[in-house]
Coordinates of C-alpha atoms in Angstrom, one line a residue:
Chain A
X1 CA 173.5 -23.3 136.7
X2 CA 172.3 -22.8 132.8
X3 CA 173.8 -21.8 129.9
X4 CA 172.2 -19.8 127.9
X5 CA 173.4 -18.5 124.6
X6 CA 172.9 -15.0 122.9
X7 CA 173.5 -15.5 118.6
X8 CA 174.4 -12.1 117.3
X9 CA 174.7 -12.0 113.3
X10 CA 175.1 -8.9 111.2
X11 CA 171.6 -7.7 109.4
X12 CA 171.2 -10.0 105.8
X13 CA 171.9 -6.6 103.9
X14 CA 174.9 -5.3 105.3
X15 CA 178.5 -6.1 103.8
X16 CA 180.2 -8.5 105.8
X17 CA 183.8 -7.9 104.6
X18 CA 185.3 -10.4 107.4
X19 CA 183.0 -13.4 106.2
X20 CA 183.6 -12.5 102.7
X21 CA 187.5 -12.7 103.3
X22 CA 187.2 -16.4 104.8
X23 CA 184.8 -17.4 101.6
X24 CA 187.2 -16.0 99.3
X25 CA 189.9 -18.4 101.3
X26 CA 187.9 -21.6 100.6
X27 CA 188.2 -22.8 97.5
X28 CA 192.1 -22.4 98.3
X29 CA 191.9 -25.0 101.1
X30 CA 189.8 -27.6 98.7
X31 CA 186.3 -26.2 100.1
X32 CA 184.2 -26.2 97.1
X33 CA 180.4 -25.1 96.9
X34 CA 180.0 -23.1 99.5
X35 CA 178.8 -19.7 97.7
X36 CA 178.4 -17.1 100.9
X37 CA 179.9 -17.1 104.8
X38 CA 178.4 -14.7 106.7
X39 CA 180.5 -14.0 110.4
X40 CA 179.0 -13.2 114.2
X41 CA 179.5 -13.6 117.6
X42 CA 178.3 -16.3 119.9
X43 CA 177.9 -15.1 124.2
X44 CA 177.6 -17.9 126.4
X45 CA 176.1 -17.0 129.5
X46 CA 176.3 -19.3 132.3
X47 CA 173.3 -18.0 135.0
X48 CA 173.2 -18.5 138.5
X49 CA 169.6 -19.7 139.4
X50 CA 166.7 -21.2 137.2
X51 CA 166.3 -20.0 133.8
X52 CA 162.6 -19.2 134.1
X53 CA 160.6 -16.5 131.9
X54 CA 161.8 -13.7 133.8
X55 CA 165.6 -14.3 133.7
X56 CA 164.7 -15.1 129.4
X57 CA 163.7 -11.3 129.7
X58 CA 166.2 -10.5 131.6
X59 CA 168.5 -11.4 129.4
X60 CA 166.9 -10.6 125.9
X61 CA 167.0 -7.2 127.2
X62 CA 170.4 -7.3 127.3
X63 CA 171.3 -8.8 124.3
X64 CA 169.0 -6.0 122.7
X65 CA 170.8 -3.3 124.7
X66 CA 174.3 -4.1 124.9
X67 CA 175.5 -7.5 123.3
X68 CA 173.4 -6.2 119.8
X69 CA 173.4 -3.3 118.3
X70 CA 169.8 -3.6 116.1
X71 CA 171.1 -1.2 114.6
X72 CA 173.1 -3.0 112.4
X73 CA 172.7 -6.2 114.0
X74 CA 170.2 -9.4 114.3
X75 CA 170.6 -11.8 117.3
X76 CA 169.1 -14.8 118.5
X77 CA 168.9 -15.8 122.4
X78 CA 168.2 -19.8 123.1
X79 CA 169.0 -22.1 126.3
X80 CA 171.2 -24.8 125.6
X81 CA 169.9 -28.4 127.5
X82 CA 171.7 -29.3 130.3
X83 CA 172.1 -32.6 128.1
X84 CA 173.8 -30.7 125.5
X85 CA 175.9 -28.4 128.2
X86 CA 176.8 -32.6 129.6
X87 CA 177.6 -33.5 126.3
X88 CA 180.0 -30.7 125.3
X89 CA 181.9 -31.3 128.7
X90 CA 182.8 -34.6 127.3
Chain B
X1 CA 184.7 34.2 131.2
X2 CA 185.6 32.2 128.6
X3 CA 184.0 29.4 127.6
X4 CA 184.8 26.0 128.9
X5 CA 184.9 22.6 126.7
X6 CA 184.5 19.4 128.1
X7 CA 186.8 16.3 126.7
X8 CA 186.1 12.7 128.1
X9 CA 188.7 10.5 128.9
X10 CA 188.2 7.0 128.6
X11 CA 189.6 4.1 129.2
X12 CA 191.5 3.3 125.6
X13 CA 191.1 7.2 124.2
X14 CA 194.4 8.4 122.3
X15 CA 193.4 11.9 121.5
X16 CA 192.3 13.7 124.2
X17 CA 195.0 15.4 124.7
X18 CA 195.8 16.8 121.4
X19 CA 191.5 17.1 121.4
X20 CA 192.6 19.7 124.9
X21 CA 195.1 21.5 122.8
X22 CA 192.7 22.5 119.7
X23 CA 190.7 24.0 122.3
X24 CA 192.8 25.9 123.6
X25 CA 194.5 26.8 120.3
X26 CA 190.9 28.2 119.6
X27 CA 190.7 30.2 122.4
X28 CA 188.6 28.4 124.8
X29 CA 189.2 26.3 128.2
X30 CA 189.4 22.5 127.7
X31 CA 188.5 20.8 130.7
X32 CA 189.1 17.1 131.4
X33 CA 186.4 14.8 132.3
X34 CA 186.7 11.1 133.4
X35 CA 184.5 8.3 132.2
X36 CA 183.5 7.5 135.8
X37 CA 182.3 11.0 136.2
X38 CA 178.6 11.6 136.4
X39 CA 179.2 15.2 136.9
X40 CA 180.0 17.7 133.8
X41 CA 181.8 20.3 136.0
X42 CA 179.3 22.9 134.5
X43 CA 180.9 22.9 131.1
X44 CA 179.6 24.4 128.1
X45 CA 180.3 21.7 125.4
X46 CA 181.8 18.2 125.2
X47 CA 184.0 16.3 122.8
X48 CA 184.2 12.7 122.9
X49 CA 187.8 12.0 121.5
X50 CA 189.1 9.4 119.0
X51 CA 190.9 6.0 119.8
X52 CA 190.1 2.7 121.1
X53 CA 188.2 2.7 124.1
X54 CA 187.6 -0.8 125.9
X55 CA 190.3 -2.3 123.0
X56 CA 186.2 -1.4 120.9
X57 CA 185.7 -5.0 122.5
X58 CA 182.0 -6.1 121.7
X59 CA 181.4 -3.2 119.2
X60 CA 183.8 0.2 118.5
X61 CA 182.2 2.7 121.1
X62 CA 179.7 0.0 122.9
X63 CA 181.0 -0.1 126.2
X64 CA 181.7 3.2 126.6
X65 CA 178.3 4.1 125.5
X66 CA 177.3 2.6 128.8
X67 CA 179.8 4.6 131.5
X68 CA 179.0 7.1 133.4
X69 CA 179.7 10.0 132.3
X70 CA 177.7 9.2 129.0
X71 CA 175.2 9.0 131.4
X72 CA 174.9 12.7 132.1
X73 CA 176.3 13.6 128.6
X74 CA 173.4 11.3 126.8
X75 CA 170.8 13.2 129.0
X76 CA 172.3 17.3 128.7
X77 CA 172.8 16.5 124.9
X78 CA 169.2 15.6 124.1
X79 CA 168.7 19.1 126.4
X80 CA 170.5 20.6 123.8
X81 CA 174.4 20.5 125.0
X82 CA 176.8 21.0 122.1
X83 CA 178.3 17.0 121.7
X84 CA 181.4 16.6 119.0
X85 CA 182.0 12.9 118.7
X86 CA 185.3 12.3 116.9
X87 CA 185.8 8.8 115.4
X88 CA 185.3 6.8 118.5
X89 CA 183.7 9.5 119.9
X90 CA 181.6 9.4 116.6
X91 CA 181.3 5.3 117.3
X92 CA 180.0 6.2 120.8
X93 CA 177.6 8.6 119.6
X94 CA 175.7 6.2 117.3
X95 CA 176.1 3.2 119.8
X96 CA 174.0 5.5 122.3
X97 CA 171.3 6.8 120.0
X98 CA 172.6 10.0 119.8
X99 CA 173.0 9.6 116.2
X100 CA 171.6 7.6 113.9
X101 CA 173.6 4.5 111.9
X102 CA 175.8 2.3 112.9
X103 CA 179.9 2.2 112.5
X104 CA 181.2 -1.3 111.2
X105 CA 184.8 -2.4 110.1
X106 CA 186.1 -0.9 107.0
X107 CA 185.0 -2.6 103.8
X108 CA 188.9 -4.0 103.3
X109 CA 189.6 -4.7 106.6
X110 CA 192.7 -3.1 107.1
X111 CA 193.7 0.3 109.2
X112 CA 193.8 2.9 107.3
X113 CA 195.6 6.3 108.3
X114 CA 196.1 9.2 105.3
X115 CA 195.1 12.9 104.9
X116 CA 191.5 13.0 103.8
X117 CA 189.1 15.6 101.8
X118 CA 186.5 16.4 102.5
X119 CA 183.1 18.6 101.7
X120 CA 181.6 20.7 104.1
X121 CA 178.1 20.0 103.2
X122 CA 176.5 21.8 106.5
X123 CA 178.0 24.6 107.7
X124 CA 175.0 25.5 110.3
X125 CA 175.9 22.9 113.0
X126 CA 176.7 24.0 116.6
X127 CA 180.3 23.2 115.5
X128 CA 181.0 23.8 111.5
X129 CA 179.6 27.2 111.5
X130 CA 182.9 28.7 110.9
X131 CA 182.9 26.7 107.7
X132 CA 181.4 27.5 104.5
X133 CA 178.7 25.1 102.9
X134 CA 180.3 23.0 100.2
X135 CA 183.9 24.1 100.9
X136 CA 186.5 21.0 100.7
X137 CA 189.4 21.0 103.9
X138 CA 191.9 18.3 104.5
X139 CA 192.1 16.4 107.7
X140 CA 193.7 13.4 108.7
X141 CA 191.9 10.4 108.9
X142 CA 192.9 6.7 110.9
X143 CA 190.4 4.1 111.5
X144 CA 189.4 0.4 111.7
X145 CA 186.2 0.7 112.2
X146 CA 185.1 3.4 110.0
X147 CA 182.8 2.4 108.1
X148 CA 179.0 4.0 108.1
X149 CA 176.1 2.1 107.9
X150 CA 172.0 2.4 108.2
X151 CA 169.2 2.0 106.5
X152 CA 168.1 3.1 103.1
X153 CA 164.9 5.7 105.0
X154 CA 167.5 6.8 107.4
X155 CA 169.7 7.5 104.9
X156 CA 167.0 9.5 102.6
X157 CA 165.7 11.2 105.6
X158 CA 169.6 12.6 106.5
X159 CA 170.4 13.7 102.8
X160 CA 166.7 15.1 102.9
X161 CA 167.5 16.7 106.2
X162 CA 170.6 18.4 105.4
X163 CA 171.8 16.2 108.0
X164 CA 174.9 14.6 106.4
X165 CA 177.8 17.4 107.4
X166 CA 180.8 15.8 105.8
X167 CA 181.3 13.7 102.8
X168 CA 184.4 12.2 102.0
X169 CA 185.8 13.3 98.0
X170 CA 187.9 11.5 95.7
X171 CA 188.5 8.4 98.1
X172 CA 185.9 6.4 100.0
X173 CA 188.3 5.3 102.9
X174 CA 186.3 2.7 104.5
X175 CA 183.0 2.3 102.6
X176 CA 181.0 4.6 104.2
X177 CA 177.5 4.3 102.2
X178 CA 177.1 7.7 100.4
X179 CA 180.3 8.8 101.3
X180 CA 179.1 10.0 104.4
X181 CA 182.6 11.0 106.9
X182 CA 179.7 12.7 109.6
X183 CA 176.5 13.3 110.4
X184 CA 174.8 15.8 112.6
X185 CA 171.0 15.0 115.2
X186 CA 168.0 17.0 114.4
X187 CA 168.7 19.7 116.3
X188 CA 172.3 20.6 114.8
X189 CA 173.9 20.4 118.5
X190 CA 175.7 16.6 118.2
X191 CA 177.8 16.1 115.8
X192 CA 179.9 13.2 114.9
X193 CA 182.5 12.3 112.3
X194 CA 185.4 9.6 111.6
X195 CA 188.1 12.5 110.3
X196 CA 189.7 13.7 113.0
X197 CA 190.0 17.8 113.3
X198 CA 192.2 17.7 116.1
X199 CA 195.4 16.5 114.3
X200 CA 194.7 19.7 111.8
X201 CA 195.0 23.0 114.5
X202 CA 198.9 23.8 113.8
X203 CA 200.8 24.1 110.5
X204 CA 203.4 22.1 111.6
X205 CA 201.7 18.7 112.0
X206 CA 198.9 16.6 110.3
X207 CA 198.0 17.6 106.6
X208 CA 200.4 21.2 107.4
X209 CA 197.0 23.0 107.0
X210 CA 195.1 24.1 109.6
X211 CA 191.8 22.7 108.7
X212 CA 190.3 21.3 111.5
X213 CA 190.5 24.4 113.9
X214 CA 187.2 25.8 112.7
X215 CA 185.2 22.9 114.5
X216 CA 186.7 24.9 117.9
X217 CA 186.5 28.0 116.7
X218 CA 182.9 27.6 115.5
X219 CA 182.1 25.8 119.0
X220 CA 183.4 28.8 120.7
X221 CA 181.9 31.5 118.7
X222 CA 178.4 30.1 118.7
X223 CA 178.6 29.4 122.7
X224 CA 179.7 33.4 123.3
X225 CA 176.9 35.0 121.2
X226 CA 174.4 32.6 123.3

């Protein structure tokens, strides 16, 4: 089994009220310097089977579909090393 | 034979029923459709109603977008079937293509529910032809998610178009770009918008006007003299 994970950020030029509301918080909390928070969603897919070309395609089709709207949105799809997955499990 | 209106029921929609009564108020037969249903039971229009289908997990409208009966409805309304999307409806709408745009949380973040103006700014859609162009109604408006987005050459192409159908006056509720409450397709035969026309059919509730009635009337009148 892989995990493979699907990024999905707003588009650079659309308002992001929801990041722009936990920037606004920072300085509050003692977090200087840090001029612009943008906000998305992360999917974590776990796949049944070998993550070969096909099941890539598989899958950016369906972020592109359904877990993105390119409307509005950007997204990102990558396959996190079983080393990493190990790692995180720690 | 009268003519027979469509209004899908989701999983999550709030306003189907009172979306049944404006049609009947206006003279026509609502009929209720299920979101598992593929078939249309022959009707002669469809409204997709406002609330929160799927809790708008994912995106407002994006599961939906993908049941069945949008399906059938995504297919008959690029074939020219008369499509009212009302606030989620309106979400579902642009999350299958059907419109153009996207709907994204309102600019302050917070629900917002009030009586809205508007302008009428195309009164030769398949459902505002009972208005006149550039008159200003009042309908009640409550949304999270409100807020309408795309591009600057979509947006050009709308205005250019005569494709933007409402605008919201006075007060920009939830950051709309241009002030845009809805939006009509090419053809003039889906419509969507976030103000919600259903709550506006009886004097004694919503804004106390009647306001939204003409969508259903205008439905009705333009489906007889086909």
């Amino acid at each position: 089994m892989a995990r493979v994970v699907v990024d999905v950020m707003l588009k650079p030029e659309i308002l992001d009220p929801q990041g722009q509301a936990v920037q606004r918080a920072l300085p509050r909390l003692g977090f200087d310097g840090i001029s612009d928070v943008r906000q998305g969603k992360r999917f974590e897919l776990e796949v049944d089977g070998p993550v070969d070309e096909a099941a890539l395609a598989r899958i950016h089709d369906l972020a592109e579909s359904f877990l993105a709207n390119t409307v509005i949105e950007d997204f990102t799809v990558k396959v996190e090393e079983a080393a990493e997955v190990a790692e995180a499990a720690k | 034979m009268t003519a027979r209106i469509g209004v899908v029921t989701f999983p999550g929609s709030l306003d189907d029923r009172d979306t049944q009564r404006a049609i009947r108020l206006a003279g026509a037969e609502p009929v209720a459709l299920w979101h598992k249903d593929k078939d249309l039971k022959q009707v002669d229009a469809v409204v997709l109603p406002g609330g929160f289908s799927y809790g708008d997990y994912l995106r407002a409208g994006a599961i939906s977008r993908f049941s069945p009966v949008m399906e059938t409805v995504i297919e008959e309304a690029k074939a020219g079937l008369p499509v009212l999307g009302i606030c989620n409806g309106f979400q579902v709408l642009t999350e299958a293509h059907l419109l153009p745009g996207g709907m994204l949380g309102n600019d302050h973040l917070h629900f917002i529910c009030r009586d809205q103006k508007l302008r009428v700014e195309n009164a030769e859609t398949s459902w505002t032809g009972d208005y006149r162009q550039g008159q200003e109604i009042h309908i009640p408006l409550k949304n999270m998610d409100g807020r309408y987005v795309a591009d600057e050459y979509t947006l050009d192409k709308l205005e250019a178009e005569g494709r933007v159908v409402f605008r919201y006056l006075d007060f920009n509720p939830n950051g709309s770009l241009r002030d845009i409450a809805g939006i009509t397709n090419e053809a003039g035969n889906v419509v969507g918008l976030m103000p919600h026309p259903e709550h506006a059919v009886e004097p004694l509730i919503g804004t106390g006007r009647t306001d939204g009635l003409p969508f259903f009337t205008s439905i009705l009148k333009k489906l007889v003299n086909a």
